Tab-separated table of C-alpha atoms in Angstrom:
chain	number	residue	atom	x	y	z
A	1	MET	CA	12.341	-15.687	40.588
A	2	ILE	CA	13.391	-12.069	40.171
A	3	ARG	CA	16.804	-13.263	39.737
A	4	LYS	CA	15.762	-15.673	37.331
A	5	LEU	CA	14.269	-13.322	35.418
A	6	ALA	CA	17.352	-11.318	35.603
A	7	VAL	CA	19.588	-13.957	34.073
A	8	ALA	CA	17.119	-14.873	31.431
A	9	LEU	CA	17.096	-11.146	30.201
A	10	VAL	CA	21.233	-10.875	30.441
A	11	ALA	CA	21.408	-14.172	28.504
A	12	ALA	CA	19.159	-12.554	25.727
A	13	LEU	CA	20.786	-9.544	25.892
A	14	ALA	CA	24.406	-11.081	25.674
A	15	VAL	CA	23.615	-11.970	21.837
A	16	ALA	CA	23.315	-8.161	21.181
A	17	SER	CA	25.711	-6.076	20.090
A	18	CYS	CA	26.066	-2.369	21.398
A	19	SER	CA	27.818	0.309	19.436
A	20	THR	CA	27.734	4.035	18.833
A	21	ASN	CA	25.834	4.778	15.306
A	22	PRO	CA	28.465	7.040	13.127
A	23	VAL	CA	25.582	8.651	12.028
A	24	THR	CA	23.077	9.684	14.701
A	25	GLY	CA	26.130	9.575	17.653
A	26	ARG	CA	23.542	7.304	19.577
A	27	GLN	CA	24.356	4.176	21.366
A	28	ASN	CA	22.310	1.437	19.306
A	29	VAL	CA	21.598	-2.161	20.646
A	30	VAL	CA	21.043	-4.473	17.926
A	31	PHE	CA	20.779	-8.293	17.432
A	32	THR	CA	22.108	-8.301	13.708
A	33	SER	CA	25.398	-7.002	12.226
A	34	VAL	CA	25.194	-4.866	9.211
A	35	GLU	CA	26.189	-7.714	6.751
A	36	SER	CA	23.205	-9.666	8.331
A	37	GLU	CA	20.814	-7.005	7.743
A	38	ARG	CA	21.795	-6.500	4.307
A	39	GLU	CA	21.460	-10.164	3.847
A	40	GLN	CA	17.927	-10.216	5.632
A	41	ALA	CA	16.925	-7.531	3.068
A	42	ARG	CA	18.017	-9.491	0.064
A	43	ARG	CA	15.778	-11.988	1.117
A	44	TYR	CA	12.862	-9.856	2.168
A	45	TYR	CA	13.180	-8.667	-1.432
A	46	GLU	CA	12.180	-11.873	-3.054
A	47	GLN	CA	9.133	-12.290	-0.618
A	48	ILE	CA	8.080	-8.342	-1.186
A	49	ILE	CA	8.072	-8.433	-5.003
A	50	ARG	CA	6.104	-11.897	-4.653
A	51	PHE	CA	3.506	-10.186	-2.763
A	52	TYR	CA	3.084	-6.822	-4.221
A	53	GLY	CA	4.515	-7.653	-7.559
A	54	LEU	CA	7.173	-5.353	-9.230
A	55	TYR	CA	5.910	-2.458	-11.942
A	56	GLU	CA	6.815	-3.662	-15.224
A	57	ASP	CA	7.837	-0.378	-16.673
A	58	GLN	CA	11.759	-0.636	-16.866
A	59	ALA	CA	12.036	3.065	-17.979
A	60	LEU	CA	10.290	4.277	-14.937
A	61	GLN	CA	12.329	1.872	-12.915
A	62	ASP	CA	15.655	3.133	-14.019
A	63	TYR	CA	14.426	6.732	-13.427
A	64	VAL	CA	13.506	6.187	-9.601
A	65	GLN	CA	16.763	4.392	-9.211
A	66	SER	CA	19.371	7.077	-10.735
A	67	VAL	CA	17.250	9.340	-8.629
A	68	GLY	CA	17.620	7.224	-5.510
A	69	GLU	CA	21.577	6.547	-6.657
A	70	ARG	CA	22.114	10.308	-6.787
A	71	VAL	CA	20.666	10.903	-3.043
A	72	ALA	CA	22.437	7.656	-1.838
A	73	ARG	CA	26.010	8.861	-3.015
A	74	ASN	CA	25.598	11.906	-0.458
A	75	SER	CA	24.721	9.988	2.401
A	76	HIS	CA	26.561	8.170	4.930
A	77	LEU	CA	26.924	5.308	3.310
A	78	ALA	CA	27.769	6.379	-0.099
A	79	ASP	CA	29.574	3.180	-1.068
A	80	TRP	CA	26.935	0.988	-0.363
A	81	ASP	CA	24.794	-0.410	-3.675
A	82	PHE	CA	21.489	0.521	-2.829
A	83	LYS	CA	18.386	-0.702	-4.720
A	84	PHE	CA	15.543	1.161	-5.108
A	85	VAL	CA	12.462	-0.533	-6.371
A	86	VAL	CA	8.744	0.553	-7.815
A	87	LEU	CA	5.828	-1.896	-6.555
A	88	ASP	CA	2.801	-2.313	-8.349
A	89	ASP	CA	0.962	-1.180	-5.663
A	90	GLU	CA	-1.868	1.494	-5.665
A	91	SER	CA	-1.255	2.069	-2.042
A	92	VAL	CA	0.366	6.064	-1.437
A	93	ASN	CA	3.356	4.533	0.790
A	94	ALA	CA	7.133	3.990	0.901
A	95	PHE	CA	9.195	1.833	2.932
A	96	THR	CA	12.609	0.299	3.716
A	97	THR	CA	13.494	-3.112	4.746
A	98	GLY	CA	17.094	-1.833	5.756
A	99	GLY	CA	20.338	-3.070	4.022
A	100	GLY	CA	20.081	-0.473	1.291
A	101	TYR	CA	16.315	-1.865	-0.222
A	102	VAL	CA	14.058	0.913	-0.818
A	103	TYR	CA	10.561	0.428	-2.125
A	104	VAL	CA	8.114	2.779	-3.361
A	105	HIS	CA	4.518	2.213	-4.456
A	106	ARG	CA	3.343	3.431	-7.617
A	107	GLY	CA	0.340	4.789	-6.123
A	108	LEU	CA	2.428	7.393	-4.283
A	109	LEU	CA	4.438	8.461	-7.503
A	110	ALA	CA	0.833	9.298	-8.773
A	111	TYR	CA	0.724	12.232	-6.067
A	112	LEU	CA	4.137	13.697	-6.325
A	113	ASN	CA	4.968	16.237	-8.402
A	114	SER	CA	8.609	16.748	-8.866
A	115	GLU	CA	11.710	14.820	-8.660
A	116	ALA	CA	12.989	16.915	-5.832
A	117	GLU	CA	9.710	15.674	-4.187
A	118	LEU	CA	10.698	12.006	-5.063
A	119	ALA	CA	14.426	12.796	-3.850
A	120	SER	CA	12.628	13.811	-0.268
A	121	VAL	CA	11.000	10.606	-0.247
A	122	LEU	CA	13.625	8.404	-1.129
A	123	GLY	CA	16.077	10.517	1.063
A	124	HIS	CA	13.644	9.743	4.074
A	125	GLU	CA	13.899	6.102	3.605
A	126	ILE	CA	17.647	6.467	3.190
A	127	GLY	CA	17.848	8.241	6.505
A	128	HIS	CA	16.188	5.137	8.125
A	129	VAL	CA	18.760	2.687	6.340
A	130	THR	CA	21.713	5.168	7.668
A	131	ALA	CA	20.525	5.318	11.136
A	132	ARG	CA	19.631	1.511	11.059
A	133	HIS	CA	15.877	1.936	12.303
A	134	PRO	CA	14.835	-1.418	10.587
A	135	ALA	CA	17.630	-3.402	12.708
A	136	ARG	CA	16.712	-1.315	16.058
A	137	ARG	CA	12.911	-1.852	15.327
A	138	GLN	CA	13.515	-5.312	14.938
A	139	THR	CA	15.583	-5.635	18.074
A	140	ARG	CA	12.943	-3.716	20.031
A	141	GLY	CA	10.702	-6.666	18.842
A	142	VAL	CA	12.732	-9.265	20.309
A	143	LEU	CA	13.558	-7.259	23.537
A	144	ALA	CA	9.546	-7.046	23.839
A	145	SER	CA	9.133	-10.916	23.305
A	146	VAL	CA	11.723	-11.393	25.924
A	147	LEU	CA	10.242	-8.987	28.524
A	148	ALA	CA	6.762	-10.782	27.978
A	149	THR	CA	8.554	-14.370	28.660
A	150	GLY	CA	9.958	-12.588	31.540
A	151	ALA	CA	6.300	-11.545	32.744
A	152	ALA	CA	5.079	-14.830	32.411
A	153	ILE	CA	7.853	-16.480	34.549
A	154	ALA	CA	7.630	-13.863	37.307
A	155	THR	CA	3.940	-14.006	37.442
A	156	GLY	CA	2.888	-17.529	36.566
A	157	ASN	CA	0.475	-15.954	34.236
A	158	ALA	CA	0.509	-16.577	30.552
A	159	ALA	CA	-2.254	-13.752	29.834
A	160	VAL	CA	-0.047	-11.522	31.503
A	161	ALA	CA	2.465	-12.247	28.761
A	162	GLU	CA	-0.166	-12.401	26.107
A	163	MET	CA	-0.930	-8.891	27.179
A	164	ALA	CA	2.496	-7.933	27.102
A	165	ASN	CA	3.421	-9.017	23.693
A	166	ILE	CA	0.036	-7.307	22.034
A	167	GLY	CA	0.937	-3.958	24.012
A	168	ALA	CA	4.468	-4.067	22.603
A	169	THR	CA	3.251	-5.545	19.044
A	170	ALA	CA	1.175	-2.357	18.820
A	171	TRP	CA	4.315	0.121	19.845
A	172	LEU	CA	5.991	-1.192	17.309
A	173	GLN	CA	3.996	-0.847	14.276
A	174	GLY	CA	5.740	2.129	13.092
A	175	TYR	CA	9.204	3.742	13.651
A	176	GLY	CA	8.270	6.356	16.137
A	177	ARG	CA	7.922	9.774	16.089
A	178	GLU	CA	11.712	10.229	17.327
A	179	ASN	CA	13.109	7.686	14.628
A	180	GLU	CA	10.883	9.368	11.834
A	181	MET	CA	12.343	12.838	12.488
A	182	GLU	CA	15.382	11.567	12.525
A	183	ALA	CA	14.835	10.278	9.172
A	184	ASP	CA	13.531	13.635	8.226
A	185	GLN	CA	16.427	15.233	8.995
A	186	LEU	CA	19.233	12.801	7.423
A	187	GLY	CA	17.036	12.510	4.147
A	188	LEU	CA	16.867	16.472	4.058
A	189	GLU	CA	20.535	16.933	4.180
A	190	TYR	CA	21.012	13.883	1.812
A	191	ALA	CA	18.205	15.786	-0.725
A	192	THR	CA	20.071	19.242	-0.212
A	193	LYS	CA	23.397	17.954	-0.416
A	194	SER	CA	22.568	16.382	-4.000
A	195	GLY	CA	21.181	20.040	-5.349
A	196	TYR	CA	17.459	19.338	-4.769
A	197	ARG	CA	15.166	22.222	-3.702
A	198	PRO	CA	14.984	21.699	0.068
A	199	GLU	CA	11.368	22.925	0.408
A	200	ALA	CA	10.073	20.041	-1.716
A	201	MET	CA	10.058	17.918	1.606
A	202	GLY	CA	7.777	20.326	3.144
A	203	GLU	CA	5.614	19.716	-0.260
A	204	VAL	CA	5.411	15.923	0.305
A	205	PHE	CA	4.316	16.555	3.774
A	206	LYS	CA	1.284	18.616	2.041
A	207	VAL	CA	0.565	15.645	-0.051
A	208	PHE	CA	-0.214	13.275	2.982
A	209	LYS	CA	-1.986	16.227	4.879
A	210	SER	CA	-4.274	17.543	2.121
A	211	GLN	CA	-5.147	13.492	1.836
A	212	GLU	CA	-5.749	13.397	5.599
A	213	ILE	CA	-7.984	16.708	5.538
A	214	PHE	CA	-9.919	15.078	2.389
A	215	GLU	CA	-10.664	11.915	4.189
A	216	ILE	CA	-11.457	13.679	7.301
A	217	ASN	CA	-14.270	15.877	5.311
A	218	ARG	CA	-15.287	12.748	3.464
A	219	ALA	CA	-15.878	10.691	6.354
A	220	ARG	CA	-18.177	13.235	7.793
A	221	GLU	CA	-20.367	13.910	4.968
A	222	GLU	CA	-20.699	9.874	4.973
A	223	GLY	CA	-21.037	9.647	8.476
A	224	ARG	CA	-18.354	7.047	9.181
A	225	GLU	CA	-15.033	7.045	11.191
A	226	PRO	CA	-12.151	8.522	8.680
A	227	GLN	CA	-9.550	6.024	7.708
A	228	ILE	CA	-5.992	8.053	8.509
A	229	TYR	CA	-2.843	7.021	7.084
A	230	HIS	CA	-0.400	6.501	9.622
A	231	GLY	CA	2.675	5.908	7.148
A	232	ILE	CA	5.745	8.083	6.255
A	233	PHE	CA	5.540	11.816	7.259
A	234	SER	CA	2.541	11.232	9.182
A	235	SER	CA	3.459	11.577	12.850
A	236	HIS	CA	5.527	14.803	12.885
A	237	PRO	CA	5.637	18.278	11.684
A	238	PRO	CA	7.051	19.238	8.210
A	239	PRO	CA	10.653	20.695	8.330
A	240	ASP	CA	10.353	24.574	8.703
A	241	ALA	CA	12.905	27.108	7.649
A	242	ARG	CA	15.250	26.378	10.564
A	243	ALA	CA	15.369	22.880	9.499
A	244	ILE	CA	16.127	23.552	6.099
A	245	ARG	CA	18.714	25.793	7.427
A	246	ALA	CA	20.074	23.072	9.763
A	247	ALA	CA	20.265	21.092	6.583
A	248	MET	CA	22.287	23.094	4.514
A	249	ASN	CA	24.624	23.431	7.142
A	250	ALA	CA	24.926	19.857	7.707
A	251	ALA	CA	25.344	19.476	4.182
A	252	ASN	CA	27.966	22.240	4.392
A	253	ILE	CA	25.913	24.594	2.138
A	254	THR	CA	25.703	28.207	2.478
A	255	GLU	CA	23.523	29.483	-0.239
A	256	ALA	CA	21.655	27.980	-3.049
A	257	PRO	CA	23.624	26.629	-5.673
A	258	GLN	CA	24.822	29.069	-8.738
A	259	ASP	CA	22.848	27.340	-11.038
A	260	GLY	CA	19.698	27.063	-8.392
A	261	TRP	CA	18.300	24.038	-6.591
A	262	LEU	CA	17.075	21.122	-8.874
A	263	ASP	CA	13.359	20.453	-9.010
A	264	ASN	CA	12.537	19.097	-12.412
A	265	ARG	CA	9.006	18.805	-12.369
A	266	GLU	CA	8.626	18.209	-16.220
A	267	ALA	CA	11.303	15.573	-16.281
A	268	TYR	CA	9.410	13.897	-13.082
A	269	LEU	CA	5.897	14.356	-14.845
A	270	LYS	CA	7.099	12.856	-18.013
A	271	ALA	CA	8.707	9.916	-16.451
A	272	ILE	CA	5.237	9.070	-14.697
A	273	GLU	CA	3.336	9.336	-17.675
A	274	GLY	CA	1.043	6.407	-18.499
A	275	LEU	CA	1.218	5.175	-14.911
A	276	PRO	CA	-1.919	3.426	-14.003
A	277	TYR	CA	-4.303	5.059	-11.882
A	278	GLY	CA	-5.937	2.875	-9.352
A	279	SER	CA	-5.448	-1.029	-10.009
A	280	SER	CA	-3.499	-2.122	-12.881
A	281	ARG	CA	-3.847	-4.606	-15.395
A	282	ALA	CA	-1.891	-7.447	-13.712
A	283	HIS	CA	-4.533	-6.827	-10.764
A	284	GLY	CA	-7.834	-6.424	-12.768
A	285	ILE	CA	-9.897	-3.218	-13.498
A	286	VAL	CA	-13.414	-2.243	-11.586
A	287	ARG	CA	-15.619	-0.355	-14.078
A	288	GLY	CA	-19.104	0.399	-12.597
A	289	ASN	CA	-20.316	-2.741	-10.789
A	290	ARG	CA	-18.468	-5.144	-13.386
A	291	PHE	CA	-14.541	-6.561	-12.877
A	292	TYR	CA	-12.502	-7.055	-15.671
A	293	HIS	CA	-8.949	-9.399	-15.684
A	294	ALA	CA	-7.384	-9.192	-19.316
A	295	ASP	CA	-4.388	-11.675	-18.234
A	296	MET	CA	-7.082	-14.178	-16.727
A	297	GLY	CA	-9.729	-13.239	-19.281
A	298	ILE	CA	-12.383	-13.226	-17.172
A	299	THR	CA	-15.341	-10.823	-16.127
A	300	MET	CA	-18.008	-10.448	-13.335
A	301	ALA	CA	-20.657	-8.620	-12.350
A	302	PHE	CA	-21.510	-7.201	-8.949
A	303	PRO	CA	-25.111	-6.030	-7.626
A	304	LYS	CA	-25.526	-2.544	-8.506
A	305	GLY	CA	-25.159	0.410	-5.756
A	306	TRP	CA	-22.626	-1.958	-4.116
A	307	THR	CA	-19.081	-0.773	-3.042
A	308	ILE	CA	-16.381	-2.867	-4.816
A	309	GLU	CA	-12.825	-3.052	-3.549
A	310	ASN	CA	-10.438	-4.845	-5.488
A	311	LEU	CA	-7.704	-5.890	-2.955
A	312	ARG	CA	-4.342	-7.701	-3.585
A	313	ASP	CA	-5.620	-11.235	-2.642
A	314	ARG	CA	-9.244	-11.072	-3.103
A	315	ILE	CA	-12.291	-8.964	-4.200
A	316	LEU	CA	-14.286	-7.290	-1.676
A	317	ALA	CA	-17.875	-6.322	-2.320
A	318	TYR	CA	-20.691	-4.789	0.047
A	319	THR	CA	-23.639	-2.533	0.628
A	320	PRO	CA	-23.685	1.031	1.387
A	321	GLN	CA	-25.229	-0.052	4.755
A	322	LYS	CA	-22.731	-3.011	4.999
A	323	ASP	CA	-25.270	-5.204	6.112
A	324	ALA	CA	-24.574	-7.730	3.462
A	325	ILE	CA	-20.955	-8.579	2.089
A	326	MET	CA	-19.253	-11.129	-0.400
A	327	GLN	CA	-15.639	-12.041	-1.292
A	328	VAL	CA	-14.043	-13.673	-4.346
A	329	LEU	CA	-10.688	-15.449	-4.291
A	330	ALA	CA	-8.494	-17.020	-7.277
A	331	GLU	CA	-6.756	-20.415	-5.722
A	332	SER	CA	-4.757	-22.773	-7.840
A	333	ARG	CA	-6.904	-25.705	-8.721
A	334	PRO	CA	-5.695	-29.085	-6.604
A	335	GLN	CA	-5.095	-31.858	-9.061
A	336	ASN	CA	-7.480	-34.951	-8.545
A	337	LYS	CA	-9.691	-33.244	-6.307
A	338	SER	CA	-13.457	-32.255	-7.197
A	339	PRO	CA	-15.028	-29.074	-6.397
A	340	ARG	CA	-16.704	-30.555	-3.608
A	341	GLU	CA	-13.464	-31.910	-1.866
A	342	PHE	CA	-12.151	-28.674	-2.669
A	343	LEU	CA	-14.606	-26.730	-0.772
A	344	LEU	CA	-14.771	-28.946	2.299
A	345	GLN	CA	-11.085	-29.461	2.455
A	346	TYR	CA	-11.079	-25.332	2.553
A	347	LEU	CA	-13.535	-24.916	5.081
A	348	ARG	CA	-11.455	-27.377	7.249
A	349	GLY	CA	-14.258	-29.498	8.673
A	350	ARG	CA	-16.668	-27.025	9.568
A	351	PRO	CA	-20.471	-27.940	9.890
A	352	VAL	CA	-21.812	-27.291	6.386
A	353	ALA	CA	-25.313	-28.154	5.311
A	354	GLY	CA	-27.239	-27.788	1.949
A	355	GLY	CA	-24.208	-28.856	-0.223
A	356	GLU	CA	-25.150	-29.319	-3.990
A	357	GLU	CA	-23.539	-28.993	-7.394
A	358	PHE	CA	-23.224	-25.387	-8.718
A	359	SER	CA	-22.188	-24.470	-12.260
A	360	ALA	CA	-21.807	-21.457	-14.292
A	361	ASN	CA	-21.232	-20.681	-18.237
A	362	GLY	CA	-19.557	-24.285	-18.551
A	363	MET	CA	-17.394	-24.251	-15.354
A	364	GLU	CA	-18.272	-26.784	-12.593
A	365	GLY	CA	-18.614	-26.432	-9.120
A	366	TYR	CA	-19.984	-26.749	-5.881
A	367	THR	CA	-22.112	-24.764	-3.002
A	368	VAL	CA	-22.507	-24.976	0.800
A	369	LEU	CA	-23.885	-23.120	3.597
A	370	THR	CA	-21.690	-23.062	7.010
A	371	ARG	CA	-24.259	-22.155	10.006
A	372	SER	CA	-21.696	-20.024	11.442
A	373	GLY	CA	-18.596	-17.907	10.641
A	374	SER	CA	-20.554	-14.571	9.486
A	375	PRO	CA	-18.466	-11.414	10.212
A	376	LEU	CA	-21.678	-9.575	10.416
A	377	ASP	CA	-22.497	-10.774	13.440
A	378	ASN	CA	-19.586	-12.059	15.537
A	379	GLY	CA	-19.313	-14.865	13.815
A	380	GLN	CA	-23.001	-16.465	14.700
A	381	GLY	CA	-24.490	-16.310	11.336
A	382	PRO	CA	-24.839	-18.312	8.259
A	383	VAL	CA	-22.305	-17.985	5.051
A	384	ARG	CA	-22.960	-19.056	1.382
A	385	TRP	CA	-19.832	-20.421	0.161
A	386	ALA	CA	-19.419	-21.709	-3.575
A	387	VAL	CA	-16.590	-22.518	-5.803
A	388	LEU	CA	-16.057	-22.875	-9.346
A	389	TYR	CA	-13.261	-24.417	-11.788
A	390	ARG	CA	-11.852	-22.656	-14.585
A	391	GLY	CA	-8.856	-24.163	-16.256
A	392	GLN	CA	-5.932	-24.402	-13.494
A	393	THR	CA	-7.985	-21.722	-11.313
A	394	ALA	CA	-10.374	-22.582	-8.537
A	395	PHE	CA	-12.902	-19.370	-8.064
A	396	LEU	CA	-13.777	-19.139	-4.403
A	397	PHE	CA	-16.787	-17.260	-3.220
A	398	GLY	CA	-18.153	-16.553	0.224
A	399	GLY	CA	-21.189	-14.155	0.947
A	400	ALA	CA	-23.024	-13.208	4.153
A	401	SER	CA	-25.799	-10.811	5.578
A	402	ARG	CA	-28.297	-10.938	8.285
A	403	SER	CA	-30.077	-14.658	8.615
A	404	VAL	CA	-33.472	-15.156	8.015
A	405	ALA	CA	-35.752	-18.043	9.602
A	406	SER	CA	-34.585	-20.658	7.026
A	407	GLY	CA	-30.776	-20.155	8.278
A	408	ARG	CA	-29.863	-18.856	5.094
A	409	PRO	CA	-28.372	-15.400	4.621
A	410	ALA	CA	-30.662	-12.807	3.396
A	411	ASP	CA	-29.142	-12.228	0.612
A	412	ASP	CA	-28.408	-15.673	-0.286
A	413	GLY	CA	-29.802	-15.725	-3.807
A	414	LEU	CA	-28.044	-12.291	-4.491
A	415	PHE	CA	-24.902	-14.243	-4.003
A	416	MET	CA	-25.471	-17.226	-5.997
A	417	SER	CA	-26.735	-14.937	-9.115
A	418	SER	CA	-23.688	-12.672	-9.096
A	419	TRP	CA	-21.082	-15.549	-8.706
A	420	SER	CA	-22.845	-17.061	-11.850
A	421	THR	CA	-22.189	-13.924	-14.091
A	422	LEU	CA	-18.182	-15.149	-13.911
A	423	ARG	CA	-17.387	-16.018	-17.573
A	424	ASP	CA	-14.735	-15.844	-20.237
A	425	LEU	CA	-13.962	-11.982	-21.515
A	426	LYS	CA	-15.246	-11.426	-24.997
A	427	PRO	CA	-12.552	-9.962	-27.661
A	428	SER	CA	-14.420	-6.788	-27.223
A	429	GLU	CA	-14.314	-6.296	-23.706
A	430	TYR	CA	-10.377	-6.639	-23.427
A	431	PRO	CA	-10.226	-2.867	-23.606
A	432	LEU	CA	-12.128	-2.399	-20.691
A	433	ALA	CA	-9.649	-4.615	-19.034
A	434	GLU	CA	-7.128	-2.125	-19.697
A	435	PRO	CA	-6.449	0.481	-16.596
A	436	TYR	CA	-6.874	4.339	-16.158
A	437	ARG	CA	-3.640	5.979	-16.866
A	438	ILE	CA	-1.976	9.284	-16.160
A	439	LYS	CA	-1.530	11.640	-18.967
A	440	ILE	CA	0.388	15.169	-18.657
A	441	VAL	CA	-1.417	17.859	-20.400
A	442	GLU	CA	-0.137	21.757	-20.465
A	443	VAL	CA	-2.414	24.177	-19.082
A	444	THR	CA	-3.927	27.111	-21.317
A	445	GLU	CA	-6.099	30.130	-20.353
A	446	ASN	CA	-9.125	28.232	-21.177
A	447	THR	CA	-8.449	25.107	-18.845
A	448	ARG	CA	-10.633	24.306	-15.826
A	449	LEU	CA	-9.794	21.400	-13.702
A	450	GLU	CA	-13.606	20.756	-13.880
A	451	ASP	CA	-13.234	19.735	-17.716
A	452	TYR	CA	-11.122	17.134	-16.813
A	453	ALA	CA	-12.671	16.181	-13.345
A	454	LYS	CA	-15.604	14.193	-14.877
A	455	ASN	CA	-12.980	11.657	-16.423
A	456	MET	CA	-11.851	10.648	-13.058
A	457	PRO	CA	-12.876	6.866	-12.470
A	458	VAL	CA	-14.540	7.242	-8.998
A	459	ASN	CA	-18.113	7.776	-8.151
A	460	LYS	CA	-17.708	10.960	-5.872
A	461	TYR	CA	-15.408	13.819	-5.322
A	462	LYS	CA	-14.119	13.751	-8.927
A	463	LEU	CA	-12.618	17.225	-8.442
A	464	GLU	CA	-11.133	16.700	-5.285
A	465	GLU	CA	-9.449	13.553	-6.404
A	466	LEU	CA	-7.811	15.439	-9.208
A	467	GLN	CA	-6.941	18.159	-6.984
A	468	LEU	CA	-5.238	15.653	-4.864
A	469	LEU	CA	-3.547	14.202	-7.876
A	470	ASN	CA	-2.075	17.875	-8.826
A	471	GLY	CA	-1.446	19.188	-5.214
A	472	LEU	CA	-3.996	21.773	-5.639
A	473	TYR	CA	-6.542	20.515	-2.858
A	474	PRO	CA	-8.673	22.185	-1.633
A	475	ARG	CA	-9.210	25.504	-4.017
A	476	GLY	CA	-6.302	25.717	-6.143
A	477	GLU	CA	-6.209	26.330	-9.986
A	478	PRO	CA	-3.168	25.452	-11.960
A	479	LYS	CA	-1.490	28.341	-14.066
A	480	PRO	CA	-1.459	28.600	-17.925
A	481	GLY	CA	1.825	27.205	-19.227
A	482	GLN	CA	1.779	24.655	-16.279
A	483	LEU	CA	2.096	20.639	-17.134
A	484	ILE	CA	-0.875	18.679	-14.928
A	485	LYS	CA	-2.163	15.411	-14.669
A	486	VAL	CA	-5.149	14.071	-15.904
A	487	VAL	CA	-6.471	10.716	-15.652
A	488	GLU	CA	-7.783	8.847	-19.277
């Protein structure tokens, strides 16, 4: 049996290539050629754009592309055609799928404060590409599956194989500390060779660290577990003076350029002026307890005091105690299916009860109860479901809370009344569907962040959010003559 396992592993590894990476000098085992990796990255591009959406500001797209190209020309893949893409997503993130494709979420751009910082982020991702980290991670994923299959063969136990795969998947979520530090080193070298101030990478680390500290402090006050970001720059120390000197040596630079390092803070801030803060128009806007969507021409009210999360594929709303929750999704309305048929098909044969017609503001719909499925009690409690047809869209609602003797959610009436508020936008409401945007202002002797913090579109920690936006958390104040970001 062990011999068979070995043969299976050897056969799987035979399709891999083993070569020395000219960038890192290490032996790589990868299952994809460079051309295959680039073709795969092109296919991923279409999927990523469909999922996230492209941020529709060509001037900003061109600006990020120009900064990225400048850094890429000083990388180990200077002859590649890199594509740098700004995604319409408020997350603070950047990533690469390899093959020369680098993605930056507009949410990250809001928190950077100079072109040099942007160059550091792009250099880091270019470093992942040149070191072929995406291809190597994919290879490890294949190898992990092979090993899990081998575990099943060797033990005759599928559960063992499943656990092996789960463990491998958890380990493969990120590039790992070693690869991240390798990307730091390469990115710092590329940005430095491009003339950008090398200390800027340390400032990018500070952006993430400040947000982590803020989240920990906030979670402590709110009595919950902190939601710590585990992405770019989060799992390793920032570059120190020795790392900066090493990057300069690798770039064959012995001292600062005669004209000084590039920082381009003002050019960067002008480039991102008008950037949406929070949700964009394309994703809809939450103001107070009401949701507005200009493109769809709709608005809907949620219970006061509930938290409303405008996620990419749905809206989630829940009580402060998280003992009641509802969601709203928009699906394509099927042809020749009634609301009842649509809802029952969506629920895929789950036992339902209490089905009845449901209408609101001229829209026809249907509602049912399922006796189980609630996420609040391990799937044992009831869930209220409803659908409303509007044009070519089917709005699908779900709500759950603790159950009562009638077998209904305790907040059943609240769910139905909230969903009944879905209606068309009035002409006077369209401005409310426009996003909050970043504005650049110059600091004077009389400027205080508190004066602008009141306009921050958050319920709590307005000053702290504004400080984070400008790299001034926890107690910094801007200096006269300095440009800062505010939100209007």
